[in-house]
Amino acid sequence: MKLWYSFTKELKLASKSFYFYIEIVMAIIILAVVLFAIPENFSNSRTEYLYLDMPEAAKTVFINTLLDEDTDGQAESVDVKVKKEILSATFYESDDKKIYIVDDEDTLIKLTEAKKQLGAVIEMNETGDIHYKYYLQGYETQRLQNLYMVIHNNDMLTLETAINAQDVRPLSDDYEVFNDREHTIPAMLTFNGSLMGMFIIAAFIFLDKEQGIIKAYAVTASAVWQYLMSKTLVLTITSIITTLIITIPVMGLRPNYPLMLLFLITTGFFASTVGLLVSGYFRSMTKAFNVLYLLIIFTMLPAIAYFIPSWEPVWIKFIPSYHIIHGFKEVIVKNGDTAYVLLASLGFLMAGALMFIWSNHRHKKNLTA
Amino acid sequence: MITVKNLHHSYSRDEKYAVKDVSFEIEKGEIFGFLGPSGAGKSTTQGVLSGLLQLQKGEVTVAGYNVKHIKNKMFNEIGMSFEISNVYNKMTAKENLNFYRKLFDVETREPEDLLEMVGLGDKGNIKAGDFSKGMKHRLTFARSMINNPSIWFLDEPTTGLDPAIAATIKDIIWKEKKKEVTTFLTTHNMHIADELCDRVGFIVDGELILIDSPKNLKLQYGEKFVDIEFVKDGEPIKESLSTIDDKDKARIKNIIDNYEIQTMHTKEATLEEIFIKVTGRGLV
Ligand SMILES: Nc1ncnc2c1ncn2[C@@H]1O[C@H](COP(=O)(O)OP(=O)(O)OP(=O)(O)O)[C@@H](O)[C@H]1O
Ligand SMILES: [Mg+2]
């Protein structure tokens, strides 16, 4: 009951505080950036430019397969304007691909370069061996390049083993599941929702410390843990609000919201207890700043790894924010790995509980500081 | 109601004690004054007694509770007014009290009544952040009474208040005493200590030097003092001197012989003068 009173009071105070609005404004800024600055780049209409360097008979077979999948069953002759030059191509459109077939390799290179899309030459010699030549943009990851190599330049047996050996975790370039915009969401949620909670709770507590509020609380028949818990609850509420501000407009009804809520609560709880603990060891925000700053850097590393899939050292998995980002990813992706999210939630809940006990102990010992 | 035996406290957890081997007892309904210069260890002692600081060495019981293992329940019987006011600046005076009262399991007083008592009756709906220092201090003081405490810790309750309001606070403490409230009072204000306290303790550098009632102290150190105002090199000078102390007596003679006396009257020693005499230290 006292916890409830403390909680409602904290909620009221938070709603009057500056930090609360910073968090909301941050969420809105992130939403704006995600919606307007990051192109959606729909993966299900990926564009490819192809030059078929093969005997006429083989070409017909290939084109017929394309026509079978084509949405209107017809090839279209199109002229593509590239730097004042008009290049002609034949255009096929299926549900998940736009394919332009051109008549020579030179045109292919020009188009690939101008449109920043994948270009490929498919060669078939008289004996029926197929050889692929890719024109990439230069920024594709090594993993993607290797993948192309594996798929097209080895025999089928190696291919199968290679595919089976592939890491099942979706890569960033796995555009079957995410568009670019959605891909940024897990990292945004991690920072704005869970980790902001860590700093804001510390800020709230330092503010209270400055005013001597904790001392006043400590000489009541209510326990210090209830004070700490009420702060944690408030932070959880704000992180739920800010998360929904971002996810609903971008993802609509696709994410598994109950699962997301669970994950938000457990990770938010964990992050807040980190903030609680830090605030128990210092007198003021300024004194705690070095530690908080290191924590920011530390928790950013998994985000960097997330955006650069080719850089993912093993030790990064020991940083909690790694699992927050990947957990969120599983939450919002279609058919995500629910077991992983549940396990991670349990982990964060338990780690949070331990940290909470520790910080309660610390704060109780340090009431006059 | 309060017993303290061989209390030691060190902030650095070593031999540098802020409070050293302090022992005393306070009876039910008694007002006990803790007097000492700044940094003497008054707030530290009060911190340990009220559970804000961990009991490191010694034995302390408050209202029958062992302070070594504090139970939240104990605070239902305790009221504490802080040296530095600590209220929620973002909440009004009334909201502050209304929230605070919910943190106790016992019957609490009406915030309006308490605010009225400390002269903030018409300021209940103003944010504490907009209060003056003195007003905040009174709010903190009012808050300490909300749970009808039987043990009341007051750390400098009148500091920074104008004399009229300080007198009001003094009256409130007096009234509470009639309800058998046990009070531990820390103050620099010797008049208040003199008028209110049943007994006072003198603490200097963490050590409790003496405990007695103001009345006994005056009897014991009850020598007469003379206030002399005289003119030296055209400047008016005022001195307060003992009529017993040899050095002071010589000084009086010297003044009478050499300077033009303006006023001169004897008076009873004040608690402050006794403190200086006993401890060899001033009160600030
Ligand atoms: N939080 C703290 N950490 C370290 N030392 C402290 C702390 N609080 C007080 N001290 C030291 O302990 C000693 C006693 O301080 P205390 O606050 O008890 O004095 P006080 O008698 O209440 O003084 P005042 O009249 O100024 O309020 C002082 O030397 C002070 O510097
Ligand atoms: Mg003090």
XYZ file of C-alpha atoms and ligand atoms in Angstrom:
685
model
C 0.000 0.000 0.000
C 2.790 2.401 0.918
C 4.516 1.264 -2.254
C 1.416 2.294 -4.158
C 1.377 5.747 -2.537
C 5.047 6.214 -3.244
C 4.569 5.045 -6.789
C 1.662 7.380 -7.551
C 3.535 10.266 -5.992
C 6.666 9.490 -7.998
C 4.566 9.249 -11.118
C 3.057 12.634 -10.406
C 6.451 14.143 -9.713
C 7.946 12.555 -12.812
C 5.159 13.948 -14.949
C 6.145 17.382 -13.708
C 9.817 16.814 -14.317
C 12.056 17.812 -17.120
C 13.579 14.364 -17.620
C 10.243 12.803 -18.328
C 9.669 15.197 -21.209
C 13.186 14.719 -22.488
C 12.424 11.059 -22.776
C 9.148 11.658 -24.602
C 10.727 14.248 -26.903
C 13.597 11.871 -27.602
C 11.108 9.177 -28.539
C 9.351 11.560 -30.908
C 12.635 12.650 -32.467
C 13.649 9.038 -32.943
C 10.278 8.300 -34.466
C 10.671 11.223 -36.866
C 14.154 10.131 -37.845
C 13.037 6.574 -38.390
C 9.982 7.565 -40.392
C 11.373 10.385 -42.477
C 15.124 10.064 -42.636
C 15.630 6.338 -42.947
C 14.324 5.012 -46.265
C 12.023 2.117 -46.004
C 13.826 0.320 -48.848
C 11.323 -2.439 -49.139
C 13.097 -5.694 -49.439
C 10.189 -7.464 -51.033
C 10.704 -5.494 -54.215
C 14.455 -5.845 -54.426
C 15.915 -4.757 -57.732
C 18.451 -6.677 -59.745
C 20.138 -5.964 -63.054
C 21.118 -8.992 -65.078
C 22.996 -9.659 -68.270
C 22.475 -13.140 -69.625
C 25.576 -14.284 -71.424
C 24.331 -17.618 -72.657
C 23.092 -19.455 -75.715
C 19.729 -18.339 -77.015
C 17.979 -21.556 -75.967
C 19.131 -21.300 -72.385
C 18.170 -17.635 -72.341
C 14.632 -18.485 -73.376
C 14.326 -21.020 -70.596
C 15.549 -18.509 -68.043
C 13.213 -15.791 -69.301
C 10.281 -18.149 -69.280
C 10.843 -18.865 -65.606
C 10.875 -15.140 -64.972
C 7.661 -14.734 -66.923
C 6.022 -17.486 -64.906
C 6.622 -15.543 -61.749
C 5.899 -12.191 -63.304
C 2.907 -10.406 -61.854
C 1.372 -9.610 -65.213
C 3.036 -12.429 -67.146
C 4.529 -9.995 -69.622
C 7.953 -8.602 -70.295
C 8.125 -4.842 -70.681
C 10.604 -2.963 -72.744
C 11.815 0.029 -70.814
C 14.259 2.845 -71.325
C 16.308 3.772 -68.305
C 17.861 7.176 -68.204
C 21.331 7.188 -66.729
C 23.345 10.399 -66.813
C 21.885 11.691 -70.077
C 22.240 8.271 -71.650
C 19.231 6.208 -72.475
C 19.751 2.532 -71.846
C 17.219 -0.011 -72.834
C 16.320 -3.062 -70.822
C 13.587 -5.618 -70.454
C 11.718 -5.424 -67.209
C 10.160 -8.244 -65.217
C 8.404 -7.803 -61.940
C 7.542 -10.591 -59.535
C 6.220 -10.379 -55.983
C 9.598 -9.978 -54.427
C 11.864 -8.821 -57.230
C 12.261 -6.310 -59.956
C 14.546 -7.631 -62.636
C 16.003 -5.683 -65.506
C 17.661 -7.706 -68.241
C 20.090 -5.841 -70.413
C 21.861 -6.685 -73.624
C 25.495 -6.228 -72.765
C 27.853 -6.144 -69.821
C 28.721 -2.490 -70.329
C 25.125 -1.389 -69.849
C 24.916 -3.628 -66.820
C 27.871 -1.923 -65.170
C 26.455 1.531 -65.875
C 23.070 0.633 -64.436
C 24.474 -1.105 -61.401
C 26.586 1.885 -60.630
C 23.893 4.471 -61.195
C 21.092 2.668 -59.388
C 23.205 1.330 -56.529
C 21.706 -2.090 -56.919
C 22.919 -5.580 -57.419
C 24.148 -6.428 -60.923
C 25.052 -9.842 -62.190
C 26.294 -11.465 -65.339
C 25.100 -15.012 -65.734
C 27.331 -16.906 -68.093
C 26.675 -20.321 -69.519
C 29.103 -22.004 -71.809
C 28.406 -24.657 -74.443
C 28.780 -27.495 -71.952
C 26.102 -26.016 -69.687
C 28.332 -24.813 -66.808
C 26.933 -21.717 -65.183
C 29.170 -18.963 -63.995
C 28.038 -15.877 -62.083
C 29.776 -12.552 -62.020
C 28.520 -10.014 -59.473
C 28.876 -6.305 -59.543
C 28.564 -5.123 -55.954
C 28.594 -1.650 -54.528
C 31.705 -2.056 -52.457
C 30.045 -1.658 -49.113
C 28.571 -5.116 -48.911
C 29.849 -7.063 -45.965
C 32.365 -9.813 -46.312
C 29.733 -12.224 -45.158
C 27.392 -11.284 -47.947
C 30.199 -11.546 -50.478
C 31.133 -14.940 -49.181
C 27.545 -15.961 -49.374
C 27.350 -15.123 -53.080
C 30.533 -16.997 -53.626
C 29.273 -20.026 -51.804
C 25.936 -20.056 -53.525
C 27.051 -19.712 -57.094
C 30.584 -20.843 -57.551
C 30.654 -24.161 -55.814
C 28.954 -27.359 -56.643
C 25.623 -28.185 -55.145
C 26.934 -30.458 -52.435
C 29.205 -27.836 -50.932
C 26.375 -25.382 -51.190
C 24.095 -27.527 -49.135
C 26.650 -28.046 -46.406
C 27.439 -24.381 -46.465
C 23.816 -23.401 -46.071
C 23.290 -25.846 -43.258
C 26.290 -24.437 -41.508
C 25.051 -20.879 -41.760
C 24.317 -19.057 -38.525
C 20.565 -18.999 -38.217
C 20.566 -15.603 -36.546
C 19.331 -13.118 -39.122
C 22.063 -10.938 -40.548
C 21.493 -7.294 -41.112
C 21.420 -7.973 -44.818
C 18.777 -10.569 -44.352
C 16.206 -8.360 -45.957
C 13.645 -11.056 -46.054
C 12.547 -10.068 -42.557
C 13.350 -6.417 -42.021
C 13.452 -3.340 -44.071
C 16.129 -0.812 -43.233
C 13.770 1.268 -41.198
C 12.650 -1.629 -39.052
C 16.189 -2.775 -38.688
C 17.066 0.326 -36.652
C 14.200 -0.186 -34.222
C 15.767 -2.720 -31.819
C 18.757 -0.469 -31.206
C 16.532 2.578 -30.758
C 14.296 0.741 -28.324
C 17.280 -0.453 -26.370
C 18.634 3.029 -25.932
C 15.560 5.103 -25.559
C 13.561 2.605 -23.573
C 15.792 0.481 -21.429
C 19.061 2.335 -21.107
C 17.712 5.855 -20.813
C 15.987 4.473 -17.744
C 19.380 3.817 -16.220
C 20.457 7.451 -16.520
C 17.152 8.994 -15.690
C 16.665 6.982 -12.529
C 20.160 7.986 -11.420
C 19.317 11.608 -12.205
C 16.068 11.383 -10.218
C 17.838 9.907 -7.223
C 20.609 12.472 -7.278
C 17.966 15.169 -7.440
C 16.309 13.670 -4.367
C 19.659 13.350 -2.641
C 20.330 17.012 -3.208
C 17.067 17.785 -1.487
C 17.689 15.271 1.302
C 14.518 13.418 0.375
C 15.917 9.952 0.988
C 16.780 10.865 4.570
C 13.244 12.024 5.167
C 11.959 8.793 3.675
C 14.309 6.711 5.784
C 12.771 7.928 9.049
C 9.287 6.790 8.134
C 7.714 3.413 8.735
C 8.133 2.763 5.025
C 11.167 0.862 3.775
C 13.834 2.351 1.553
C 13.311 -0.455 -0.942
C 9.793 0.833 -1.504
C 11.191 4.206 -2.376
C 13.632 2.629 -4.815
C 10.975 0.350 -6.249
C 8.548 3.185 -6.818
C 11.203 4.966 -8.863
C 11.825 1.800 -10.832
C 8.143 1.387 -11.557
C 7.882 4.947 -12.821
C 10.822 4.430 -15.132
C 9.262 1.233 -16.417
C 6.057 3.079 -17.234
C 7.902 5.806 -19.100
C 9.931 3.309 -21.058
C 6.748 1.498 -22.061
C 5.227 4.778 -23.223
C 8.259 5.861 -25.201
C 8.631 2.451 -26.769
C 5.052 2.409 -27.923
C 5.487 5.917 -29.358
C 8.154 4.504 -31.646
C 6.918 1.026 -32.417
C 3.250 1.567 -33.122
C 3.706 4.059 -35.968
C 6.566 2.140 -37.527
C 5.597 -1.463 -36.989
C 1.844 -1.294 -36.576
C 0.339 -4.450 -35.213
C 3.058 -6.788 -36.381
C 5.181 -7.058 -33.222
C 4.197 -9.459 -30.501
C 3.122 -6.772 -28.022
C 2.586 -8.927 -24.925
C 6.056 -10.346 -25.412
C 7.422 -6.859 -26.012
C 5.822 -5.643 -22.800
C 7.373 -8.458 -20.855
C 10.763 -7.782 -22.356
C 10.453 -4.043 -21.778
C 9.573 -4.540 -18.152
C 12.361 -6.964 -17.429
C 15.071 -5.084 -19.317
C 13.828 -1.745 -18.017
C 13.925 -3.135 -14.504
C 17.441 -4.374 -15.019
C 18.641 -1.082 -16.484
C 17.051 0.890 -13.648
C 18.764 -1.201 -11.026
C 22.093 -0.376 -12.659
C 21.190 3.288 -12.273
C 20.099 2.700 -8.680
C 23.361 1.044 -7.842
C 25.464 3.793 -9.390
C 23.492 6.430 -7.528
C 24.147 4.569 -4.288
C 27.880 5.017 -4.625
C 28.076 8.719 -5.399
C 26.890 11.945 -3.893
C 25.964 13.759 -7.048
C 25.430 13.349 -10.763
C 28.698 15.152 -11.448
C 30.620 12.723 -9.270
C 28.916 9.759 -10.899
C 29.424 11.067 -14.383
C 32.645 9.214 -15.162
C 31.085 5.904 -14.319
C 27.908 6.694 -16.218
C 29.950 7.759 -19.214
C 31.876 4.496 -19.234
C 28.599 2.639 -18.989
C 27.285 4.484 -22.043
C 30.331 3.520 -24.101
C 30.150 -0.032 -22.877
C 26.494 -0.454 -23.697
C 26.976 1.154 -27.108
C 29.384 -1.531 -28.276
C 26.729 -4.149 -29.004
C 24.802 -1.548 -30.992
C 27.843 -0.975 -33.141
C 28.177 -4.687 -33.628
C 24.512 -4.836 -34.491
C 24.871 -2.377 -37.334
C 28.135 -3.849 -38.572
C 27.443 -7.565 -38.754
C 30.979 -8.356 -39.861
C 32.243 -7.122 -36.476
C 30.877 -9.251 -33.727
C 33.531 -10.487 -31.314
C 32.506 -13.252 -28.955
C 32.947 -11.137 -25.823
C 30.313 -8.699 -26.979
C 27.694 -11.252 -25.996
C 28.646 -10.727 -22.381
C 27.451 -7.137 -22.482
C 23.807 -7.088 -21.410
C 22.761 -4.566 -24.038
C 23.658 -7.121 -26.710
C 20.838 -9.302 -25.495
C 18.505 -6.355 -25.119
C 18.991 -5.416 -28.780
C 18.663 -8.965 -30.028
C 15.743 -9.637 -27.757
C 13.904 -6.651 -29.174
C 14.736 -7.857 -32.634
C 13.173 -11.222 -31.925
C 10.167 -9.484 -30.437
C 9.371 -7.366 -33.459
C 10.335 -9.768 -36.184
C 7.714 -12.074 -37.605
C 8.085 -15.566 -36.099
C 10.777 -14.339 -33.747
C 12.609 -16.602 -31.379
C 10.190 -16.445 -28.448
C 12.217 -18.873 -26.377
C 15.232 -16.591 -26.599
C 13.178 -13.589 -25.496
C 11.668 -15.473 -22.579
C 15.035 -16.752 -21.480
C 16.589 -13.304 -21.757
C 13.648 -11.815 -19.821
C 14.180 -14.313 -17.061
C 17.877 -13.520 -17.021
C 17.292 -9.774 -16.828
C 14.683 -10.217 -14.140
C 17.008 -12.256 -11.978
C 20.024 -10.063 -12.560
C 17.816 -7.030 -11.852
C 16.584 -8.574 -8.614
C 20.140 -9.151 -7.425
C 21.169 -5.634 -8.362
C 18.097 -4.295 -6.613
C 18.945 -6.070 -3.382
C 22.487 -4.819 -3.651
C 21.479 -1.222 -4.278
C 18.911 -1.304 -1.484
C 21.626 -2.462 0.868
C 23.937 0.241 -0.414
C 21.396 3.044 -0.147
C 20.400 2.034 3.365
C 23.994 2.251 4.490
C 24.513 5.561 2.850
C 21.516 7.637 3.770
C 23.299 10.760 4.911
C 25.726 10.993 2.014
C 13.074 6.059 26.438
C 16.504 6.556 24.934
C 19.613 4.885 26.261
C 23.043 5.362 24.761
C 26.059 3.450 25.988
C 29.628 4.039 24.815
C 28.564 5.262 21.417
C 31.375 5.744 18.907
C 31.030 6.786 15.316
C 33.669 7.275 12.660
C 32.768 8.364 9.134
C 36.040 6.991 7.853
C 35.560 3.797 9.873
C 38.877 4.189 11.627
C 40.082 5.727 14.872
C 39.079 9.223 13.802
C 35.864 9.433 15.750
C 33.278 12.127 15.072
C 31.557 10.880 18.234
C 33.607 9.244 20.952
C 32.395 7.179 23.895
C 29.151 9.053 24.437
C 26.726 7.701 27.057
C 23.467 9.158 28.356
C 19.858 8.342 29.046
C 16.722 10.304 28.368
C 13.598 9.729 30.406
C 10.100 9.605 29.055
C 8.700 13.094 28.626
C 12.054 14.727 29.083
C 13.552 17.375 26.819
C 17.238 16.748 26.462
C 19.370 19.477 24.908
C 22.539 18.631 23.051
C 24.777 21.665 22.953
C 28.107 22.118 21.274
C 30.005 24.103 18.700
C 29.771 23.400 15.005
C 31.298 20.054 14.100
C 31.091 18.761 17.668
C 29.127 15.663 16.665
C 25.563 16.646 17.510
C 24.030 15.710 14.183
C 26.141 12.573 14.033
C 24.782 11.414 17.394
C 21.273 12.200 16.292
C 21.888 10.357 13.016
C 22.842 7.168 14.828
C 19.934 7.444 17.244
C 17.460 7.846 14.420
C 18.903 5.033 12.336
C 20.154 7.248 9.533
C 23.711 6.313 10.362
C 24.709 2.763 11.100
C 25.503 1.988 14.680
C 29.163 1.042 14.608
C 30.156 0.726 18.236
C 28.202 0.994 21.461
C 24.620 0.262 22.406
C 21.596 2.361 21.604
C 17.948 1.700 22.323
C 15.182 4.028 21.277
C 11.603 3.442 22.457
C 12.623 -0.072 23.369
C 14.026 -0.847 19.922
C 17.640 -1.861 19.523
C 19.048 0.499 16.933
C 21.568 -2.099 15.804
C 18.769 -3.911 14.004
C 16.353 -1.260 12.908
C 12.778 -2.168 12.190
C 10.645 0.107 10.056
C 7.947 -0.173 12.712
C 10.133 1.819 15.072
C 9.623 4.926 12.983
C 5.933 4.988 13.780
C 7.026 6.325 17.158
C 9.713 8.666 15.932
C 9.541 12.160 14.548
C 12.544 13.849 13.052
C 13.105 17.437 12.069
C 16.227 17.923 10.008
C 18.915 20.535 10.313
C 18.709 21.177 6.585
C 15.134 21.147 5.391
C 14.314 18.312 3.037
C 10.916 18.472 1.457
C 9.744 17.856 -2.095
C 10.221 21.199 -3.809
C 7.868 20.254 -6.605
C 4.965 19.556 -4.264
C 2.916 22.015 -2.267
C 3.234 22.149 1.506
C -0.015 20.242 1.875
C 0.926 17.626 -0.721
C 4.209 17.088 1.066
C 2.478 16.387 4.344
C -0.304 14.368 2.770
C 2.178 12.104 1.096
C 4.349 11.787 4.167
C 1.495 10.779 6.442
C 0.782 7.780 4.245
C 4.173 6.331 5.044
C 3.192 5.573 8.636
C 1.001 2.839 10.044
C -0.314 4.905 12.912
C -2.899 7.634 13.145
C -1.584 10.877 11.740
C -2.368 14.540 12.214
C -4.177 16.763 9.763
C -1.751 18.674 7.516
C -3.884 21.825 7.794
C -3.599 21.811 11.587
C 0.141 21.367 11.504
C 0.644 24.132 8.960
C -1.544 26.389 11.063
C 0.591 25.659 14.112
C 3.825 26.737 12.450
C 2.283 29.818 10.871
C 1.954 28.408 7.366
C -1.825 28.029 7.496
C -2.395 30.166 4.426
C 0.564 28.762 2.486
C -0.628 25.158 2.177
C -1.150 25.308 -1.557
C 2.164 26.890 -2.406
C 4.949 24.721 -3.764
C 7.640 24.113 -1.180
C 10.177 25.094 -3.822
C 8.770 28.626 -3.702
C 9.126 28.817 0.075
C 11.776 30.883 1.824
C 14.435 29.028 3.786
C 12.661 29.687 7.063
C 9.326 28.553 5.685
C 10.820 25.305 4.427
C 12.399 24.802 7.798
C 9.032 25.217 9.473
C 7.474 22.773 7.030
C 10.175 20.224 7.877
C 9.489 20.854 11.542
C 5.729 20.469 11.082
C 6.251 17.249 9.170
C 8.165 15.746 12.106
C 4.980 15.825 14.175
C 2.679 14.197 11.662
C 2.747 10.724 13.206
C 2.279 11.914 16.799
C 5.758 10.735 17.728
C 6.544 9.729 21.276
C 10.203 10.323 20.547
C 11.097 13.504 18.799
C 14.447 14.423 17.290
C 14.898 18.095 16.593
C 18.069 19.195 14.859
C 18.361 22.984 15.100
C 14.610 23.600 14.958
C 14.931 27.368 15.342
C 17.975 28.096 13.215
C 17.356 30.771 10.652
C 13.961 31.729 12.018
C 13.055 35.214 13.145
C 12.615 35.598 16.919
C 8.814 35.676 16.819
C 8.621 32.428 14.883
C 11.357 30.873 16.984
C 9.172 31.659 19.991
C 6.224 29.930 18.307
C 8.335 26.842 17.717
C 9.435 26.948 21.336
C 5.806 27.026 22.441
C 4.990 24.052 20.243
C 7.832 22.037 21.763
C 6.584 23.038 25.184
C 3.082 21.855 24.384
C 4.326 18.531 23.085
C 6.255 18.022 26.271
C 2.978 18.127 28.152
C 1.924 15.093 26.087
C 4.892 13.175 27.506
C 6.865 13.382 24.277
C 10.542 12.593 24.753
C 12.630 15.143 22.916
C 16.226 15.135 21.796
C 17.032 18.707 20.869
C 20.139 19.968 19.154
C 20.636 23.682 19.138
C 22.954 26.642 19.171
C 20.277 28.782 20.720
C 21.061 28.914 24.407
C 17.917 30.780 25.373
C 15.789 28.055 23.917
C 17.917 25.389 25.561
C 17.762 27.217 28.841
C 14.003 27.647 28.797
C 13.013 24.274 27.382
C 15.468 21.646 28.439
C 15.160 19.541 31.523
C 18.769 18.610 31.091
C 21.517 19.590 28.717
C 24.668 17.808 27.543
C 27.767 19.680 26.455
C 29.579 18.044 23.569
C 32.921 19.173 22.195
C 35.025 17.373 19.592
C 32.842 14.291 19.773
C 33.092 13.946 23.541
C 30.270 14.519 25.978
C 31.764 16.645 28.706
C 28.922 17.100 31.138
C 25.217 16.528 31.586
C 23.055 18.437 34.007
C 19.945 20.558 34.292
C 20.300 24.249 33.416
C 19.190 25.024 36.947
C 21.923 22.940 38.569
C 24.503 24.319 36.226
C 23.577 27.831 37.229
C 23.760 26.937 40.877
C 27.093 25.307 40.428
C 28.596 27.896 38.150
C 26.268 30.540 39.450
C 28.825 33.230 40.008
C 27.768 36.691 39.120
C 28.830 38.291 35.907
C 29.181 42.016 35.239
C 28.473 43.642 31.934
C 30.607 46.727 31.597
C 30.326 49.328 28.874
C 33.133 51.845 28.731
C 34.886 54.203 26.315
C 38.435 53.585 25.161
C 40.103 55.945 22.665
C 36.683 57.358 21.823
C 35.311 53.861 20.994
C 32.536 52.296 23.070
C 33.501 48.796 24.294
C 31.425 46.131 26.008
C 32.791 43.308 28.126
C 31.292 40.569 30.256
C 33.426 39.540 33.229
C 33.213 37.174 36.167
C 33.236 38.551 39.661
C 34.994 35.447 40.966
C 37.688 34.680 38.454
C 40.935 36.399 39.508
C 41.940 37.428 36.043
C 38.471 38.874 35.393
C 38.484 40.665 38.730
C 41.801 42.328 37.914
C 40.417 43.338 34.556
C 37.342 44.940 36.143
C 39.565 46.912 38.456
C 41.749 47.988 35.585
C 38.756 49.212 33.585
C 37.281 51.138 36.485
C 40.620 52.796 37.188
C 41.498 53.767 33.658
C 38.376 54.321 31.554
C 35.146 56.211 31.591
C 32.407 53.754 32.564
C 29.086 54.178 30.762
C 26.983 51.347 32.195
C 27.750 48.479 34.538
C 25.385 45.836 35.889
C 25.605 42.376 37.319
C 23.660 39.467 35.912
C 23.294 35.710 36.327
C 25.587 33.566 34.176
C 23.942 32.417 30.967
C 24.141 28.851 29.718
C 26.450 30.097 27.019
C 28.854 31.588 29.507
C 28.758 28.407 31.513
C 29.451 26.398 28.379
C 32.480 28.528 27.605
C 33.674 28.267 31.140
C 33.295 24.496 31.322
C 34.581 23.567 27.882
C 36.967 26.396 27.252
C 35.305 26.755 23.861
C 32.848 29.116 22.229
C 29.577 27.856 20.864
C 30.175 28.657 17.232
N 28.882 12.670 6.002
C 30.037 12.921 6.636
N 31.180 12.374 6.189
C 32.347 12.604 6.828
N 32.477 13.362 7.912
C 31.368 13.949 8.418
C 30.093 13.753 7.797
N 29.180 14.452 8.502
C 29.851 15.036 9.510
N 31.170 14.742 9.462
C 32.209 15.187 10.414
O 31.858 14.727 11.691
C 32.079 15.706 12.669
C 30.793 15.990 13.426
O 29.842 16.580 12.550
P 28.336 16.872 12.967
O 27.585 17.168 11.727
O 27.853 15.771 13.804
O 28.500 18.203 13.830
P 27.381 19.103 14.503
O 27.700 19.121 15.937
O 26.033 18.677 14.112
O 27.719 20.530 13.866
P 26.732 21.719 13.423
O 26.457 22.503 14.645
O 27.554 22.482 12.447
O 25.523 21.122 12.838
C 32.625 16.919 11.926
O 34.024 16.923 12.073
C 32.252 16.690 10.494
O 33.233 17.217 9.650
Mg 24.523 19.526 13.056
